[in-house]
Short mmCIF file of C-alpha atoms in Angstrom, two decimals:
data_model
loop_
_atom_site.label_atom_id
_atom_site.label_comp_id
_atom_site.label_asym_id
_atom_site.label_seq_id
_atom_site.Cartn_x
_atom_site.Cartn_y
_atom_site.Cartn_z
CA UNK A 7 -41.09 82.88 107.96
CA UNK A 8 -43.34 82.32 104.69
CA UNK A 9 -42.40 82.44 101.19
CA UNK A 10 -44.32 82.49 97.74
CA UNK A 11 -43.29 79.84 96.04
CA UNK A 12 -42.76 79.11 92.50
CA UNK A 13 -46.13 77.99 91.76
CA UNK A 14 -47.57 80.51 92.73
CA UNK A 15 -45.54 83.07 91.30
CA UNK A 16 -46.04 81.67 87.69
CA UNK A 17 -49.45 81.96 87.85
CA UNK A 18 -49.32 85.19 88.24
CA UNK A 19 -46.78 84.87 85.70
CA UNK A 20 -49.39 83.21 83.38
CA UNK A 21 -51.90 86.30 84.39
CA UNK A 22 -49.73 89.23 84.17
CA UNK A 23 -48.66 87.90 79.53
CA UNK A 24 -52.14 87.29 79.31
CA UNK A 25 -53.66 90.25 80.06
CA UNK A 26 -50.76 92.95 80.71
CA UNK A 27 -50.06 95.89 78.62
CA UNK A 28 -46.45 95.60 77.14
CA UNK A 29 -45.16 98.53 79.17
CA UNK A 30 -46.59 95.94 82.26
CA UNK A 31 -44.86 93.36 80.33
CA UNK A 32 -41.14 94.96 80.32
CA UNK A 33 -41.95 95.98 83.49
CA UNK A 34 -42.50 92.07 84.97
CA UNK A 35 -39.24 91.17 82.35
CA UNK A 36 -37.22 93.61 84.46
CA UNK A 37 -37.71 92.87 88.01
CA UNK A 38 -38.00 89.12 87.64
CA UNK A 39 -37.07 88.11 84.12
CA UNK A 40 -33.03 89.93 83.24
CA UNK A 41 -34.99 92.27 81.06
CA UNK A 42 -33.45 95.70 80.01
CA UNK A 43 -35.09 99.28 81.34
CA UNK A 44 -34.57 99.36 77.70
CA UNK A 45 -37.20 97.84 76.82
CA UNK A 46 -39.66 99.64 79.97
CA UNK A 47 -38.58 103.33 78.54
CA UNK A 48 -39.88 102.44 75.04
CA UNK A 49 -43.02 100.99 75.48
CA UNK A 50 -43.27 104.17 78.64
CA UNK A 51 -42.45 106.75 74.85
CA UNK A 52 -46.01 105.86 73.37
CA UNK A 53 -47.66 107.54 76.29
CA UNK A 54 -45.66 110.60 75.83
CA UNK A 55 -46.35 113.95 74.19
CA UNK A 56 -44.83 116.36 72.00
CA UNK A 57 -45.00 118.29 74.88
CA UNK A 58 -43.25 116.16 76.94
CA UNK A 59 -45.99 115.15 79.37
CA UNK A 60 -47.76 111.82 79.20
CA UNK A 61 -51.15 110.44 78.47
CA UNK A 62 -53.21 107.89 76.74
CA UNK A 63 -54.32 106.51 79.91
CA UNK A 64 -50.95 105.55 81.06
CA UNK A 65 -53.04 105.92 84.46
CA UNK A 66 -56.08 103.33 83.20
CA UNK A 67 -58.57 105.30 85.37
CA UNK A 68 -58.40 108.11 83.28
CA UNK A 69 -58.22 107.51 79.61
CA UNK A 70 -57.49 111.00 78.91
CA UNK A 71 -54.73 111.07 75.91
CA UNK A 72 -53.56 114.73 76.65
CA UNK A 73 -51.01 115.31 78.97
CA UNK A 74 -51.24 115.91 82.48
CA UNK A 75 -49.51 116.31 85.78
CA UNK A 76 -50.32 113.07 87.41
CA UNK A 77 -49.94 110.95 84.76
CA UNK A 78 -46.65 112.97 83.99
CA UNK A 79 -45.86 111.57 87.87
CA UNK A 80 -46.65 108.25 86.91
CA UNK A 81 -43.94 107.49 84.58
CA UNK A 82 -41.85 109.26 87.01
CA UNK A 83 -42.44 106.21 88.78
CA UNK A 84 -41.66 103.89 86.32
CA UNK A 85 -38.50 105.75 85.68
CA UNK A 86 -37.63 105.56 89.26
CA UNK A 87 -38.73 101.84 89.47
CA UNK A 88 -35.89 100.93 87.22
CA UNK A 89 -33.42 102.89 87.73
CA UNK A 90 -33.49 105.81 84.76
CA UNK A 91 -34.79 109.00 86.21
CA UNK A 92 -31.62 111.10 86.16
CA UNK A 93 -31.46 114.38 85.11
CA UNK A 94 -29.56 113.46 81.66
CA UNK A 95 -32.33 110.77 80.83
CA UNK A 96 -33.84 112.67 77.58
CA UNK A 97 -37.55 111.47 78.89
CA UNK A 98 -36.85 113.45 82.19
CA UNK A 99 -35.61 116.37 80.46
CA UNK A 100 -38.95 116.43 78.54
CA UNK A 101 -40.27 116.22 81.26
CA UNK A 102 -38.98 119.32 82.98
CA UNK A 103 -40.09 121.24 80.05
CA UNK A 104 -43.60 120.34 80.11
CA UNK A 105 -44.73 120.55 83.73
CA UNK A 106 -42.13 124.22 83.73
CA UNK A 107 -44.86 125.55 81.02
CA UNK A 108 -48.12 123.55 82.20
CA UNK A 109 -51.41 125.74 83.26
CA UNK A 110 -52.38 123.38 85.63
CA UNK A 111 -49.55 123.77 87.74
CA UNK A 112 -50.43 127.38 89.90
CA UNK A 113 -48.91 128.96 92.98
CA UNK A 114 -51.92 126.68 95.11
CA UNK A 115 -50.07 123.69 93.81
CA UNK A 116 -51.00 120.96 91.21
CA UNK A 117 -53.84 120.19 89.49
CA UNK A 118 -55.03 116.29 89.62
CA UNK A 119 -57.94 116.81 87.20
CA UNK A 120 -57.80 118.96 84.14
CA UNK A 121 -60.51 119.52 82.08
CA UNK A 122 -60.50 117.23 79.06
CA UNK A 123 -60.93 114.57 80.97
CA UNK A 124 -64.72 115.04 81.06
CA UNK A 125 -64.17 114.05 77.09
CA UNK A 126 -62.84 110.40 78.18
CA UNK A 127 -63.71 107.84 80.42
CA UNK A 128 -62.35 107.69 83.91
CA UNK A 129 -63.45 107.37 87.08
CA UNK A 130 -65.57 109.64 89.01
CA UNK A 131 -62.01 111.01 91.13
CA UNK A 132 -60.70 112.05 87.90
CA UNK A 133 -63.44 113.88 86.38
CA UNK A 134 -63.22 118.35 87.05
CA UNK A 135 -63.59 120.23 88.87
CA UNK A 136 -62.49 118.10 90.40
CA UNK A 137 -65.31 116.23 92.08
CA UNK A 138 -67.75 118.50 91.49
CA UNK A 139 -70.20 117.41 94.67
CA UNK A 140 -67.37 119.15 96.50
CA UNK A 141 -66.08 121.43 94.41
CA UNK A 142 -66.95 124.12 96.71
CA UNK A 143 -65.21 122.90 99.88
CA UNK A 144 -61.68 121.60 98.06
CA UNK A 145 -59.51 123.32 94.95
CA UNK A 146 -58.56 121.66 92.11
CA UNK A 147 -54.52 120.78 93.48
CA UNK A 148 -54.96 118.31 95.24
CA UNK A 149 -53.58 114.05 95.91
CA UNK A 150 -50.29 114.89 93.66
CA UNK A 151 -48.38 118.18 95.31
CA UNK A 152 -45.18 116.04 97.10
CA UNK A 153 -44.85 114.38 93.28
CA UNK A 154 -44.68 118.11 92.10
CA UNK A 155 -42.92 119.09 94.90
CA UNK A 156 -40.12 116.46 95.08
CA UNK A 157 -39.29 116.24 91.01
CA UNK A 158 -39.10 120.47 91.38
CA UNK A 159 -36.45 120.11 94.26
CA UNK A 160 -35.33 117.27 92.71
CA UNK A 161 -33.58 118.55 89.23
CA UNK A 162 -34.70 122.63 88.76
CA UNK A 163 -31.68 124.62 90.87
CA UNK A 164 -32.46 126.92 93.43
CA UNK A 165 -32.57 130.01 90.95
CA UNK A 166 -34.50 129.30 88.93
CA UNK A 167 -37.89 130.75 88.96
CA UNK A 168 -39.74 126.92 88.67
CA UNK A 169 -37.71 126.59 92.39
CA UNK A 170 -38.77 129.72 93.75
CA UNK A 171 -42.31 129.05 92.59
CA UNK A 172 -41.89 125.54 94.42
CA UNK A 173 -40.93 126.93 97.02
CA UNK A 174 -44.25 129.33 97.33
CA UNK A 175 -46.17 126.26 96.49
CA UNK A 176 -44.84 124.98 99.87
CA UNK A 177 -45.63 127.36 102.32
CA UNK A 178 -49.38 127.56 101.21
CA UNK A 179 -49.60 123.82 101.47
CA UNK A 180 -48.27 124.59 104.91
CA UNK A 181 -50.45 127.05 105.39
CA UNK A 182 -53.58 124.76 104.07
CA UNK A 183 -53.13 121.38 105.63
CA UNK A 184 -55.46 122.58 108.43
CA UNK A 185 -58.44 122.33 106.16
CA UNK A 186 -57.72 118.48 105.54
CA UNK A 187 -60.91 117.55 107.74
CA UNK A 188 -63.17 119.55 105.14
CA UNK A 189 -62.25 117.51 102.33
CA UNK A 190 -62.52 114.23 104.55
CA UNK A 191 -66.16 114.93 105.61
CA UNK A 192 -66.70 115.79 101.68
CA UNK A 193 -65.00 112.53 100.12
CA UNK A 194 -67.14 109.68 100.55
CA UNK A 195 -64.04 107.10 98.91
CA UNK A 196 -62.04 105.54 100.85
CA UNK A 197 -59.27 105.58 98.01
CA UNK A 198 -59.74 109.64 98.07
CA UNK A 199 -59.10 109.07 101.81
CA UNK A 200 -56.37 107.44 101.28
CA UNK A 201 -53.97 108.98 98.37
CA UNK A 202 -54.63 112.23 100.01
CA UNK A 203 -53.23 111.82 103.49
CA UNK A 204 -50.70 110.29 101.34
CA UNK A 205 -50.05 113.34 99.04
CA UNK A 206 -49.76 115.02 102.48
CA UNK A 207 -47.47 112.60 104.48
CA UNK A 208 -45.35 112.58 101.81
CA UNK A 209 -44.86 116.44 101.26
CA UNK A 210 -44.02 116.28 104.48
CA UNK A 211 -41.14 113.58 104.07
CA UNK A 212 -40.14 115.12 101.10
CA UNK A 213 -39.57 118.80 103.22
CA UNK A 214 -37.09 117.13 105.50
CA UNK A 215 -35.54 115.43 102.42
CA UNK A 216 -34.54 118.34 101.05
CA UNK A 217 -33.63 120.56 103.84
CA UNK A 218 -36.47 122.93 103.34
CA UNK A 219 -38.13 121.71 107.22
CA UNK A 220 -35.84 121.00 110.39
CA UNK A 221 -36.68 117.06 111.61
CA UNK A 222 -38.59 119.06 114.24
CA UNK A 223 -40.53 121.16 112.15
CA UNK A 224 -41.67 117.93 110.62
CA UNK A 225 -41.90 115.75 113.45
CA UNK A 226 -44.69 118.25 114.81
CA UNK A 227 -46.11 119.03 111.15
CA UNK A 228 -46.36 114.84 111.40
CA UNK A 229 -48.07 115.23 114.62
CA UNK A 230 -50.85 117.77 113.57
CA UNK A 231 -51.56 115.47 110.15
CA UNK A 232 -52.65 112.19 112.66
CA UNK A 233 -54.37 114.54 114.58
CA UNK A 234 -56.32 115.59 111.48
CA UNK A 235 -56.74 112.24 109.73
CA UNK A 236 -58.87 111.00 113.00
CA UNK A 237 -61.63 112.60 111.13
CA UNK A 238 -61.54 110.03 108.34
CA UNK A 239 -64.23 107.43 108.95
CA UNK A 240 -61.34 104.76 107.58
CA UNK A 241 -59.15 103.82 109.92
CA UNK A 242 -56.49 101.88 108.38
CA UNK A 243 -55.68 105.41 106.21
CA UNK A 244 -54.60 106.48 109.44
CA UNK A 245 -52.33 103.55 110.21
CA UNK A 246 -51.44 103.35 106.63
CA UNK A 247 -49.47 106.80 107.24
CA UNK A 248 -48.55 106.53 111.12
CA UNK A 249 -46.70 103.55 109.12
CA UNK A 250 -44.89 105.45 106.33
CA UNK A 251 -43.87 108.11 108.87
CA UNK A 252 -42.25 105.62 111.09
CA UNK A 253 -39.94 104.31 107.98
CA UNK A 254 -42.39 102.42 105.73
CA UNK A 255 -40.84 99.38 106.24
CA UNK A 256 -43.32 96.31 106.48
CA UNK A 257 -43.00 93.85 109.15
CA UNK A 258 -42.28 89.99 109.04
CA UNK A 259 -46.38 89.99 109.92
CA UNK A 260 -47.38 92.71 107.13
CA UNK A 261 -44.81 90.64 104.41
CA UNK A 262 -46.66 87.09 105.63
CA UNK A 263 -50.32 88.56 105.82
CA UNK A 264 -48.95 89.90 101.78
CA UNK A 265 -48.31 86.72 101.16
CA UNK A 266 -51.29 85.20 101.35
CA UNK A 267 -52.94 87.50 99.78
CA UNK A 268 -51.29 87.09 97.14
CA UNK A 269 -52.08 83.46 96.87
CA UNK A 270 -55.56 83.85 97.59
CA UNK A 271 -55.76 86.07 94.41
CA UNK A 272 -58.78 85.66 92.21
CA UNK A 273 -57.36 86.58 89.74
CA UNK A 274 -54.13 84.49 89.11
CA UNK A 275 -55.43 81.74 91.11
CA UNK A 276 -55.45 77.69 88.84
CA UNK A 277 -59.79 79.26 88.78
CA UNK A 278 -58.78 82.22 87.07
CA UNK A 279 -62.04 84.36 87.34
CA UNK A 280 -64.00 81.86 88.80
CA UNK A 281 -66.67 84.07 90.61
CA UNK A 282 -70.31 82.92 92.02
CA UNK A 283 -71.70 85.89 89.61
CA UNK A 284 -69.82 86.48 86.17
CA UNK A 285 -71.95 88.63 84.63
CA UNK A 286 -71.54 91.15 87.75
CA UNK A 287 -68.16 90.50 88.02
CA UNK A 288 -67.79 90.77 84.18
CA UNK A 289 -69.76 94.56 84.81
CA UNK A 290 -66.78 94.80 87.68
CA UNK A 291 -64.11 94.50 85.10
CA UNK A 292 -65.62 96.98 81.97
CA UNK A 293 -64.22 99.42 84.91
CA UNK A 294 -62.13 101.40 83.69
CA UNK A 295 -58.54 100.59 85.16
CA UNK A 296 -60.43 97.91 86.98
CA UNK A 297 -58.08 95.23 85.20
CA UNK A 298 -54.71 97.00 85.15
CA UNK A 299 -54.44 97.84 88.89
CA UNK A 300 -54.22 94.71 90.23
CA UNK A 301 -51.41 94.22 88.03
CA UNK A 302 -49.99 97.41 89.02
CA UNK A 303 -50.02 96.16 92.43
CA UNK A 304 -49.20 92.64 91.78
CA UNK A 305 -45.66 94.13 90.07
CA UNK A 306 -44.94 96.42 93.48
CA UNK A 307 -46.02 93.97 96.14
CA UNK A 308 -43.46 91.23 94.23
CA UNK A 309 -40.87 93.63 94.20
CA UNK A 310 -41.16 94.30 97.60
CA UNK A 311 -41.23 90.27 98.17
CA UNK A 312 -37.80 89.85 95.82
CA UNK A 313 -36.04 92.55 97.85
CA UNK A 314 -36.94 91.16 101.12
CA UNK A 315 -35.66 86.95 100.20
CA UNK A 316 -39.16 86.12 100.25
CA UNK A 317 -39.89 85.15 96.64
CA UNK A 318 -39.34 81.35 94.71
CA UNK A 319 -38.98 82.33 91.05
#
């Protein structure tokens, strides 16, 4: 059984402290250095708008300062990470207020991209309307419907209009799922395949967890989803969904591979950003989000290794 040693950990720590946003340093401290959740919440506040939603590049692939559902769900994920996601939390109550009145939550689900994205730097998959080159074959309600449904089922009363709206959204999403191969044939980027497939898998899991559908019904839905994903030219997307359906736990071999990958990381190894084509690498780093996402992924991977007793600090 491999472990990630202290020397590698300290290299990664140096990288985070040199390049991370204040929010992510606070998350690092909370996870690995006895930092407080309150520090993370304070850092997160700067991304929140008066309407209760989140923007300002919390998702750094999308630098739109206006509130959007996807950036709000990212904030919620951070609150869950630090154990501050109770309904009594003011930030959660603000999120409830924003989403309940959000014009981008329709009877069909939740918008991924919003019109004002086009006025700010963002990755192509955040353009509105949702990737212009296949807007006619896929609706704007994509990628984050599982987060919307889970949020509403978790926080809103069953008798509330928003909860009842979520039930209608669920019915629509399930009726729409057979259309998934249309999306998979139109979307060329593997990231798009992965996040859409993950959204459907998470939605089915949530339906079982909250008792909306029986285990038997969800097993049938999962089998149907895996069959639909054979339309993707990226086999690993289907394999990743299958692993999550089995429980999502990483095997010992997968944890070993994670450690090997992290220790070879070109950002946080002793030679830093040394590469064969520095000009090309600089251009890559200028891509929106290209520096932050490795840091976010690193924090997540190290949290997994720590929980598995595979991390020396």
